[in-house]
């Protein structure tokens, strides 16, 4: 028998997407989507992501009608996809958040414009000092700047919300790194459409 009332769906997501996913839930009334996030700093150790996702799957599989993973490949070298194929679970499209925010095809075109592009999202702008400046020790060892960013030419801020303060912070980040600055507003992109597909799917 087909139910018109969707049962609860678990989204296992990157902590860098938590604010955006919660915002989309609120805007669209997706109260049946429940979110469990992993630490965003796992991106510094991407080889650990598949195992951490597997832990959440094993812990919650019996409690939800379906699980969806809000990650790109995120540097796992196909490891996350191999896990999710075994578990029969879908994830967001693309290799990383820049791709699914901009749209995978659109991002490929953006990347071709300038290979030496350093990307920021709203999350990365908000946490630039913690994740980039202090995380890479650029505050105490500024000589590392030339090692990490020698091949970059521009900083491209792909924004989810239009916020003058965030744009100013992103521009300041570009100046700090010695890169030209560009801003493109992409919104939530395929994060929104993928979650919408999961939210409206009828459970048998």
JSON list of C-alpha atoms in Angstrom, two decimals:
[
{"chain": "A", "resi": 1, "resn": "UNK", "atom": "CA", "xyz": [0.00, 0.00, 0.00]},
{"chain": "A", "resi": 2, "resn": "UNK", "atom": "CA", "xyz": [1.38, 3.41, -0.93]},
{"chain": "A", "resi": 3, "resn": "UNK", "atom": "CA", "xyz": [1.40, 6.09, 1.75]},
{"chain": "A", "resi": 4, "resn": "UNK", "atom": "CA", "xyz": [1.03, 9.76, 0.93]},
{"chain": "A", "resi": 5, "resn": "UNK", "atom": "CA", "xyz": [2.77, 10.68, 4.19]},
{"chain": "A", "resi": 6, "resn": "UNK", "atom": "CA", "xyz": [6.55, 10.41, 3.80]},
{"chain": "A", "resi": 7, "resn": "UNK", "atom": "CA", "xyz": [8.31, 8.61, 6.61]},
{"chain": "A", "resi": 8, "resn": "UNK", "atom": "CA", "xyz": [11.50, 9.92, 8.15]},
{"chain": "A", "resi": 9, "resn": "UNK", "atom": "CA", "xyz": [14.59, 10.04, 5.95]},
{"chain": "A", "resi": 10, "resn": "UNK", "atom": "CA", "xyz": [18.08, 10.40, 7.39]},
{"chain": "A", "resi": 11, "resn": "UNK", "atom": "CA", "xyz": [20.58, 12.72, 5.72]},
{"chain": "A", "resi": 12, "resn": "UNK", "atom": "CA", "xyz": [24.16, 11.97, 6.70]},
{"chain": "A", "resi": 13, "resn": "UNK", "atom": "CA", "xyz": [25.94, 15.19, 5.84]},
{"chain": "A", "resi": 14, "resn": "UNK", "atom": "CA", "xyz": [29.21, 17.04, 6.00]},
{"chain": "A", "resi": 15, "resn": "UNK", "atom": "CA", "xyz": [29.29, 19.56, 8.82]},
{"chain": "A", "resi": 16, "resn": "UNK", "atom": "CA", "xyz": [30.15, 22.22, 6.25]},
{"chain": "A", "resi": 17, "resn": "UNK", "atom": "CA", "xyz": [26.61, 21.81, 4.85]},
{"chain": "A", "resi": 18, "resn": "UNK", "atom": "CA", "xyz": [24.69, 21.74, 8.14]},
{"chain": "A", "resi": 19, "resn": "UNK", "atom": "CA", "xyz": [23.55, 25.39, 8.11]},
{"chain": "A", "resi": 20, "resn": "UNK", "atom": "CA", "xyz": [22.45, 25.18, 4.47]},
{"chain": "A", "resi": 21, "resn": "UNK", "atom": "CA", "xyz": [20.59, 21.88, 4.90]},
{"chain": "A", "resi": 22, "resn": "UNK", "atom": "CA", "xyz": [18.78, 23.16, 7.98]},
{"chain": "A", "resi": 23, "resn": "UNK", "atom": "CA", "xyz": [17.84, 26.32, 6.09]},
{"chain": "A", "resi": 24, "resn": "UNK", "atom": "CA", "xyz": [16.44, 24.30, 3.18]},
{"chain": "A", "resi": 25, "resn": "UNK", "atom": "CA", "xyz": [14.49, 22.11, 5.60]},
{"chain": "A", "resi": 26, "resn": "UNK", "atom": "CA", "xyz": [12.94, 25.18, 7.20]},
{"chain": "A", "resi": 27, "resn": "UNK", "atom": "CA", "xyz": [12.13, 26.92, 3.91]},
{"chain": "A", "resi": 28, "resn": "UNK", "atom": "CA", "xyz": [10.52, 23.84, 2.36]},
{"chain": "A", "resi": 29, "resn": "UNK", "atom": "CA", "xyz": [8.92, 22.28, 5.43]},
{"chain": "A", "resi": 30, "resn": "UNK", "atom": "CA", "xyz": [10.93, 19.06, 5.13]},
{"chain": "A", "resi": 31, "resn": "UNK", "atom": "CA", "xyz": [10.48, 18.08, 8.74]},
{"chain": "A", "resi": 32, "resn": "UNK", "atom": "CA", "xyz": [10.68, 14.39, 7.85]},
{"chain": "A", "resi": 33, "resn": "UNK", "atom": "CA", "xyz": [14.32, 14.89, 6.77]},
{"chain": "A", "resi": 34, "resn": "UNK", "atom": "CA", "xyz": [16.53, 14.32, 9.80]},
{"chain": "A", "resi": 35, "resn": "UNK", "atom": "CA", "xyz": [20.17, 15.37, 9.77]},
{"chain": "A", "resi": 36, "resn": "UNK", "atom": "CA", "xyz": [23.26, 13.79, 11.25]},
{"chain": "A", "resi": 37, "resn": "UNK", "atom": "CA", "xyz": [26.48, 15.62, 10.43]},
{"chain": "A", "resi": 38, "resn": "UNK", "atom": "CA", "xyz": [30.10, 14.58, 10.54]},
{"chain": "A", "resi": 39, "resn": "UNK", "atom": "CA", "xyz": [32.87, 16.98, 11.50]},
{"chain": "A", "resi": 40, "resn": "UNK", "atom": "CA", "xyz": [33.68, 19.32, 8.63]},
{"chain": "A", "resi": 41, "resn": "UNK", "atom": "CA", "xyz": [37.37, 19.03, 9.47]},
{"chain": "A", "resi": 42, "resn": "UNK", "atom": "CA", "xyz": [37.32, 15.47, 8.13]},
{"chain": "A", "resi": 43, "resn": "UNK", "atom": "CA", "xyz": [38.13, 17.21, 4.83]},
{"chain": "A", "resi": 44, "resn": "UNK", "atom": "CA", "xyz": [41.67, 17.49, 6.17]},
{"chain": "A", "resi": 45, "resn": "UNK", "atom": "CA", "xyz": [41.69, 13.67, 6.35]},
{"chain": "A", "resi": 46, "resn": "UNK", "atom": "CA", "xyz": [39.40, 12.57, 3.49]},
{"chain": "A", "resi": 47, "resn": "UNK", "atom": "CA", "xyz": [40.53, 8.95, 3.67]},
{"chain": "A", "resi": 48, "resn": "UNK", "atom": "CA", "xyz": [38.59, 8.74, 6.96]},
{"chain": "A", "resi": 49, "resn": "UNK", "atom": "CA", "xyz": [35.27, 9.91, 5.47]},
{"chain": "A", "resi": 50, "resn": "UNK", "atom": "CA", "xyz": [33.98, 6.53, 4.16]},
{"chain": "A", "resi": 51, "resn": "UNK", "atom": "CA", "xyz": [34.55, 4.80, 7.51]},
{"chain": "A", "resi": 52, "resn": "UNK", "atom": "CA", "xyz": [32.86, 7.61, 9.43]},
{"chain": "A", "resi": 53, "resn": "UNK", "atom": "CA", "xyz": [29.89, 7.54, 7.06]},
{"chain": "A", "resi": 54, "resn": "UNK", "atom": "CA", "xyz": [29.70, 3.74, 7.47]},
{"chain": "A", "resi": 55, "resn": "UNK", "atom": "CA", "xyz": [29.54, 4.16, 11.24]},
{"chain": "A", "resi": 56, "resn": "UNK", "atom": "CA", "xyz": [26.50, 6.43, 10.88]},
{"chain": "A", "resi": 57, "resn": "UNK", "atom": "CA", "xyz": [24.84, 4.08, 8.39]},
{"chain": "A", "resi": 58, "resn": "UNK", "atom": "CA", "xyz": [25.27, 1.10, 10.72]},
{"chain": "A", "resi": 59, "resn": "UNK", "atom": "CA", "xyz": [24.02, 3.10, 13.69]},
{"chain": "A", "resi": 60, "resn": "UNK", "atom": "CA", "xyz": [20.88, 4.52, 12.05]},
{"chain": "A", "resi": 61, "resn": "UNK", "atom": "CA", "xyz": [19.87, 2.21, 9.20]},
{"chain": "A", "resi": 62, "resn": "UNK", "atom": "CA", "xyz": [17.10, 0.45, 11.13]},
{"chain": "A", "resi": 63, "resn": "UNK", "atom": "CA", "xyz": [15.63, 3.71, 12.43]},
{"chain": "A", "resi": 64, "resn": "UNK", "atom": "CA", "xyz": [14.83, 5.35, 9.09]},
{"chain": "A", "resi": 65, "resn": "UNK", "atom": "CA", "xyz": [13.00, 4.42, 5.93]},
{"chain": "A", "resi": 66, "resn": "UNK", "atom": "CA", "xyz": [15.88, 5.65, 3.78]},
{"chain": "A", "resi": 67, "resn": "UNK", "atom": "CA", "xyz": [19.33, 7.21, 4.09]},
{"chain": "A", "resi": 68, "resn": "UNK", "atom": "CA", "xyz": [20.85, 9.84, 1.81]},
{"chain": "A", "resi": 69, "resn": "UNK", "atom": "CA", "xyz": [24.46, 11.04, 2.01]},
{"chain": "A", "resi": 70, "resn": "UNK", "atom": "CA", "xyz": [25.13, 14.76, 1.61]},
{"chain": "A", "resi": 71, "resn": "UNK", "atom": "CA", "xyz": [28.73, 14.54, 0.47]},
{"chain": "A", "resi": 72, "resn": "UNK", "atom": "CA", "xyz": [30.51, 14.78, -2.85]},
{"chain": "A", "resi": 73, "resn": "UNK", "atom": "CA", "xyz": [33.46, 12.47, -3.35]},
{"chain": "A", "resi": 74, "resn": "UNK", "atom": "CA", "xyz": [35.35, 15.04, -1.27]},
{"chain": "A", "resi": 75, "resn": "UNK", "atom": "CA", "xyz": [38.80, 13.63, -1.89]},
{"chain": "A", "resi": 76, "resn": "UNK", "atom": "CA", "xyz": [38.05, 10.02, -0.97]},
{"chain": "A", "resi": 77, "resn": "UNK", "atom": "CA", "xyz": [39.32, 8.81, -4.35]},
{"chain": "A", "resi": 78, "resn": "UNK", "atom": "CA", "xyz": [36.15, 6.84, -5.03]},
{"chain": "A", "resi": 79, "resn": "UNK", "atom": "CA", "xyz": [36.16, 5.26, -1.57]},
{"chain": "A", "resi": 80, "resn": "UNK", "atom": "CA", "xyz": [32.85, 6.83, -0.59]},
{"chain": "A", "resi": 81, "resn": "UNK", "atom": "CA", "xyz": [31.19, 5.69, -3.81]},
{"chain": "A", "resi": 82, "resn": "UNK", "atom": "CA", "xyz": [32.40, 2.12, -3.30]},
{"chain": "A", "resi": 83, "resn": "UNK", "atom": "CA", "xyz": [30.89, 2.11, 0.18]},
{"chain": "A", "resi": 84, "resn": "UNK", "atom": "CA", "xyz": [27.58, 3.61, -0.93]},
{"chain": "A", "resi": 85, "resn": "UNK", "atom": "CA", "xyz": [27.28, 1.16, -3.82]},
{"chain": "A", "resi": 86, "resn": "UNK", "atom": "CA", "xyz": [27.60, -1.69, -1.34]},
{"chain": "A", "resi": 87, "resn": "UNK", "atom": "CA", "xyz": [25.04, -0.07, 0.95]},
{"chain": "A", "resi": 88, "resn": "UNK", "atom": "CA", "xyz": [22.68, 0.89, -1.93]},
{"chain": "A", "resi": 89, "resn": "UNK", "atom": "CA", "xyz": [22.62, 4.54, -0.80]},
{"chain": "A", "resi": 90, "resn": "UNK", "atom": "CA", "xyz": [22.67, 7.68, -2.97]},
{"chain": "A", "resi": 91, "resn": "UNK", "atom": "CA", "xyz": [24.80, 10.79, -2.47]},
{"chain": "A", "resi": 92, "resn": "UNK", "atom": "CA", "xyz": [25.04, 14.31, -3.84]},
{"chain": "A", "resi": 93, "resn": "UNK", "atom": "CA", "xyz": [26.37, 14.64, -7.41]},
{"chain": "A", "resi": 94, "resn": "UNK", "atom": "CA", "xyz": [29.90, 15.70, -8.20]},
{"chain": "A", "resi": 95, "resn": "UNK", "atom": "CA", "xyz": [33.34, 15.61, -6.70]},
{"chain": "A", "resi": 96, "resn": "UNK", "atom": "CA", "xyz": [32.88, 18.34, -4.08]},
{"chain": "A", "resi": 97, "resn": "UNK", "atom": "CA", "xyz": [30.58, 21.05, -2.75]},
{"chain": "A", "resi": 98, "resn": "UNK", "atom": "CA", "xyz": [31.71, 23.59, -5.35]},
{"chain": "A", "resi": 99, "resn": "UNK", "atom": "CA", "xyz": [30.41, 21.28, -8.09]},
{"chain": "A", "resi": 100, "resn": "UNK", "atom": "CA", "xyz": [26.98, 20.60, -6.63]},
{"chain": "A", "resi": 101, "resn": "UNK", "atom": "CA", "xyz": [26.45, 24.20, -5.55]},
{"chain": "A", "resi": 102, "resn": "UNK", "atom": "CA", "xyz": [27.31, 25.57, -8.99]},
{"chain": "A", "resi": 103, "resn": "UNK", "atom": "CA", "xyz": [25.90, 22.57, -10.87]},
{"chain": "A", "resi": 104, "resn": "UNK", "atom": "CA", "xyz": [28.30, 19.89, -12.07]},
{"chain": "A", "resi": 105, "resn": "UNK", "atom": "CA", "xyz": [28.29, 20.96, -15.73]},
{"chain": "A", "resi": 106, "resn": "UNK", "atom": "CA", "xyz": [28.49, 24.66, -14.89]},
{"chain": "A", "resi": 107, "resn": "UNK", "atom": "CA", "xyz": [31.36, 24.04, -12.50]},
{"chain": "A", "resi": 108, "resn": "UNK", "atom": "CA", "xyz": [33.34, 22.21, -15.18]},
{"chain": "A", "resi": 109, "resn": "UNK", "atom": "CA", "xyz": [33.02, 25.31, -17.35]},
{"chain": "A", "resi": 110, "resn": "UNK", "atom": "CA", "xyz": [34.06, 27.58, -14.47]},
{"chain": "A", "resi": 111, "resn": "UNK", "atom": "CA", "xyz": [37.11, 25.43, -13.78]},
{"chain": "A", "resi": 112, "resn": "UNK", "atom": "CA", "xyz": [38.17, 25.54, -17.42]},
{"chain": "A", "resi": 113, "resn": "UNK", "atom": "CA", "xyz": [38.14, 29.35, -17.38]},
{"chain": "A", "resi": 114, "resn": "UNK", "atom": "CA", "xyz": [41.05, 29.43, -14.93]},
{"chain": "A", "resi": 115, "resn": "UNK", "atom": "CA", "xyz": [42.70, 26.27, -13.63]},
{"chain": "A", "resi": 116, "resn": "UNK", "atom": "CA", "xyz": [44.44, 28.23, -10.89]},
{"chain": "A", "resi": 117, "resn": "UNK", "atom": "CA", "xyz": [41.26, 28.99, -8.96]},
{"chain": "A", "resi": 118, "resn": "UNK", "atom": "CA", "xyz": [40.83, 28.76, -5.21]},
{"chain": "A", "resi": 119, "resn": "UNK", "atom": "CA", "xyz": [37.16, 28.38, -4.24]},
{"chain": "A", "resi": 120, "resn": "UNK", "atom": "CA", "xyz": [35.18, 29.52, -1.22]},
{"chain": "A", "resi": 121, "resn": "UNK", "atom": "CA", "xyz": [31.60, 28.81, -0.16]},
{"chain": "A", "resi": 122, "resn": "UNK", "atom": "CA", "xyz": [29.60, 30.58, 2.56]},
{"chain": "A", "resi": 123, "resn": "UNK", "atom": "CA", "xyz": [30.89, 28.07, 5.12]},
{"chain": "A", "resi": 124, "resn": "UNK", "atom": "CA", "xyz": [34.51, 28.52, 4.08]},
{"chain": "A", "resi": 125, "resn": "UNK", "atom": "CA", "xyz": [34.19, 32.31, 4.17]},
{"chain": "A", "resi": 126, "resn": "UNK", "atom": "CA", "xyz": [32.76, 32.20, 7.68]},
{"chain": "A", "resi": 127, "resn": "UNK", "atom": "CA", "xyz": [35.54, 29.88, 8.87]},
{"chain": "A", "resi": 128, "resn": "UNK", "atom": "CA", "xyz": [38.41, 31.11, 6.70]},
{"chain": "A", "resi": 129, "resn": "UNK", "atom": "CA", "xyz": [40.56, 32.20, 9.62]},
{"chain": "A", "resi": 130, "resn": "UNK", "atom": "CA", "xyz": [40.13, 28.93, 11.57]},
{"chain": "A", "resi": 131, "resn": "UNK", "atom": "CA", "xyz": [40.37, 26.52, 8.65]},
{"chain": "A", "resi": 132, "resn": "UNK", "atom": "CA", "xyz": [42.81, 28.29, 6.33]},
{"chain": "A", "resi": 133, "resn": "UNK", "atom": "CA", "xyz": [44.86, 30.87, 8.20]},
{"chain": "A", "resi": 134, "resn": "UNK", "atom": "CA", "xyz": [45.33, 29.05, 11.48]},
{"chain": "A", "resi": 135, "resn": "UNK", "atom": "CA", "xyz": [44.61, 25.59, 10.06]},
{"chain": "A", "resi": 136, "resn": "UNK", "atom": "CA", "xyz": [47.46, 25.89, 7.56]},
{"chain": "A", "resi": 137, "resn": "UNK", "atom": "CA", "xyz": [49.63, 27.86, 10.03]},
{"chain": "A", "resi": 138, "resn": "UNK", "atom": "CA", "xyz": [49.74, 30.85, 7.70]},
{"chain": "A", "resi": 139, "resn": "UNK", "atom": "CA", "xyz": [49.55, 33.15, 10.72]},
{"chain": "A", "resi": 140, "resn": "UNK", "atom": "CA", "xyz": [52.76, 31.83, 12.26]},
{"chain": "A", "resi": 141, "resn": "UNK", "atom": "CA", "xyz": [54.60, 30.59, 9.16]},
{"chain": "A", "resi": 142, "resn": "UNK", "atom": "CA", "xyz": [53.70, 33.02, 6.34]},
{"chain": "A", "resi": 143, "resn": "UNK", "atom": "CA", "xyz": [56.39, 31.50, 4.11]},
{"chain": "A", "resi": 144, "resn": "UNK", "atom": "CA", "xyz": [54.01, 28.57, 3.65]},
{"chain": "A", "resi": 145, "resn": "UNK", "atom": "CA", "xyz": [51.78, 30.85, 1.55]},
{"chain": "A", "resi": 146, "resn": "UNK", "atom": "CA", "xyz": [54.10, 30.46, -1.43]},
{"chain": "A", "resi": 147, "resn": "UNK", "atom": "CA", "xyz": [54.12, 26.69, -1.05]},
{"chain": "A", "resi": 148, "resn": "UNK", "atom": "CA", "xyz": [50.35, 26.27, -0.80]},
{"chain": "A", "resi": 149, "resn": "UNK", "atom": "CA", "xyz": [49.20, 29.00, -3.20]},
{"chain": "A", "resi": 150, "resn": "UNK", "atom": "CA", "xyz": [52.01, 29.38, -5.73]},
{"chain": "A", "resi": 151, "resn": "UNK", "atom": "CA", "xyz": [49.87, 28.08, -8.60]},
{"chain": "A", "resi": 152, "resn": "UNK", "atom": "CA", "xyz": [46.65, 29.93, -7.76]},
{"chain": "A", "resi": 153, "resn": "UNK", "atom": "CA", "xyz": [45.68, 33.13, -9.58]},
{"chain": "A", "resi": 154, "resn": "UNK", "atom": "CA", "xyz": [42.12, 33.92, -8.48]},
{"chain": "A", "resi": 155, "resn": "UNK", "atom": "CA", "xyz": [39.80, 33.35, -5.56]},
{"chain": "A", "resi": 156, "resn": "UNK", "atom": "CA", "xyz": [36.23, 32.62, -6.63]},
{"chain": "A", "resi": 157, "resn": "UNK", "atom": "CA", "xyz": [33.51, 32.94, -4.01]},
{"chain": "A", "resi": 158, "resn": "UNK", "atom": "CA", "xyz": [30.50, 30.77, -4.89]},
{"chain": "A", "resi": 159, "resn": "UNK", "atom": "CA", "xyz": [27.88, 32.17, -2.54]},
{"chain": "A", "resi": 160, "resn": "UNK", "atom": "CA", "xyz": [24.74, 30.47, -1.26]},
{"chain": "A", "resi": 161, "resn": "UNK", "atom": "CA", "xyz": [23.19, 33.63, 0.18]},
{"chain": "A", "resi": 162, "resn": "UNK", "atom": "CA", "xyz": [23.72, 37.22, -0.87]},
{"chain": "A", "resi": 163, "resn": "UNK", "atom": "CA", "xyz": [25.32, 38.86, 2.13]},
{"chain": "A", "resi": 164, "resn": "UNK", "atom": "CA", "xyz": [27.41, 42.02, 1.83]},
{"chain": "A", "resi": 165, "resn": "UNK", "atom": "CA", "xyz": [29.44, 41.14, 4.93]},
{"chain": "A", "resi": 166, "resn": "UNK", "atom": "CA", "xyz": [30.34, 37.68, 3.60]},
{"chain": "A", "resi": 167, "resn": "UNK", "atom": "CA", "xyz": [31.29, 39.17, 0.23]},
{"chain": "A", "resi": 168, "resn": "UNK", "atom": "CA", "xyz": [33.56, 41.65, 1.99]},
{"chain": "A", "resi": 169, "resn": "UNK", "atom": "CA", "xyz": [35.13, 38.84, 4.03]},
{"chain": "A", "resi": 170, "resn": "UNK", "atom": "CA", "xyz": [35.72, 36.79, 0.89]},
{"chain": "A", "resi": 171, "resn": "UNK", "atom": "CA", "xyz": [37.33, 39.77, -0.83]},
{"chain": "A", "resi": 172, "resn": "UNK", "atom": "CA", "xyz": [39.57, 40.25, 2.20]},
{"chain": "A", "resi": 173, "resn": "UNK", "atom": "CA", "xyz": [40.54, 36.57, 2.02]},
{"chain": "A", "resi": 174, "resn": "UNK", "atom": "CA", "xyz": [41.57, 37.03, -1.62]},
{"chain": "A", "resi": 175, "resn": "UNK", "atom": "CA", "xyz": [43.69, 40.03, -0.67]},
{"chain": "A", "resi": 176, "resn": "UNK", "atom": "CA", "xyz": [45.32, 38.06, 2.15]},
{"chain": "A", "resi": 177, "resn": "UNK", "atom": "CA", "xyz": [46.24, 35.27, -0.28]},
{"chain": "A", "resi": 178, "resn": "UNK", "atom": "CA", "xyz": [47.37, 37.71, -2.97]},
{"chain": "A", "resi": 179, "resn": "UNK", "atom": "CA", "xyz": [44.75, 36.49, -5.47]},
{"chain": "A", "resi": 180, "resn": "UNK", "atom": "CA", "xyz": [42.33, 38.34, -7.71]},
{"chain": "A", "resi": 181, "resn": "UNK", "atom": "CA", "xyz": [38.76, 38.24, -6.43]},
{"chain": "A", "resi": 182, "resn": "UNK", "atom": "CA", "xyz": [35.60, 37.13, -8.18]},
{"chain": "A", "resi": 183, "resn": "UNK", "atom": "CA", "xyz": [32.13, 36.49, -6.79]},
{"chain": "A", "resi": 184, "resn": "UNK", "atom": "CA", "xyz": [29.34, 34.45, -8.34]},
{"chain": "A", "resi": 185, "resn": "UNK", "atom": "CA", "xyz": [26.04, 33.84, -6.61]},
{"chain": "A", "resi": 186, "resn": "UNK", "atom": "CA", "xyz": [25.01, 30.21, -7.24]},
{"chain": "A", "resi": 187, "resn": "UNK", "atom": "CA", "xyz": [22.53, 29.60, -4.42]},
{"chain": "A", "resi": 188, "resn": "UNK", "atom": "CA", "xyz": [22.03, 26.06, -3.17]},
{"chain": "A", "resi": 189, "resn": "UNK", "atom": "CA", "xyz": [22.23, 24.44, -6.61]},
{"chain": "A", "resi": 190, "resn": "UNK", "atom": "CA", "xyz": [22.04, 20.67, -6.70]},
{"chain": "A", "resi": 191, "resn": "UNK", "atom": "CA", "xyz": [22.09, 20.46, -2.92]},
{"chain": "A", "resi": 192, "resn": "UNK", "atom": "CA", "xyz": [18.55, 21.85, -3.01]},
{"chain": "A", "resi": 193, "resn": "UNK", "atom": "CA", "xyz": [17.33, 19.78, -5.96]},
{"chain": "A", "resi": 194, "resn": "UNK", "atom": "CA", "xyz": [18.83, 16.55, -4.61]},
{"chain": "A", "resi": 195, "resn": "UNK", "atom": "CA", "xyz": [17.29, 17.03, -1.18]},
{"chain": "A", "resi": 196, "resn": "UNK", "atom": "CA", "xyz": [13.96, 17.91, -2.80]},
{"chain": "A", "resi": 197, "resn": "UNK", "atom": "CA", "xyz": [14.02, 14.65, -4.73]},
{"chain": "A", "resi": 198, "resn": "UNK", "atom": "CA", "xyz": [14.63, 12.73, -1.54]},
{"chain": "A", "resi": 199, "resn": "UNK", "atom": "CA", "xyz": [12.00, 14.67, 0.42]},
{"chain": "A", "resi": 200, "resn": "UNK", "atom": "CA", "xyz": [9.14, 14.06, -2.00]},
{"chain": "A", "resi": 201, "resn": "UNK", "atom": "CA", "xyz": [9.89, 10.45, -2.84]},
{"chain": "A", "resi": 202, "resn": "UNK", "atom": "CA", "xyz": [6.93, 8.32, -1.82]},
{"chain": "A", "resi": 203, "resn": "UNK", "atom": "CA", "xyz": [7.71, 5.36, 0.42]},
{"chain": "A", "resi": 204, "resn": "UNK", "atom": "CA", "xyz": [6.07, 2.06, -0.49]}
]
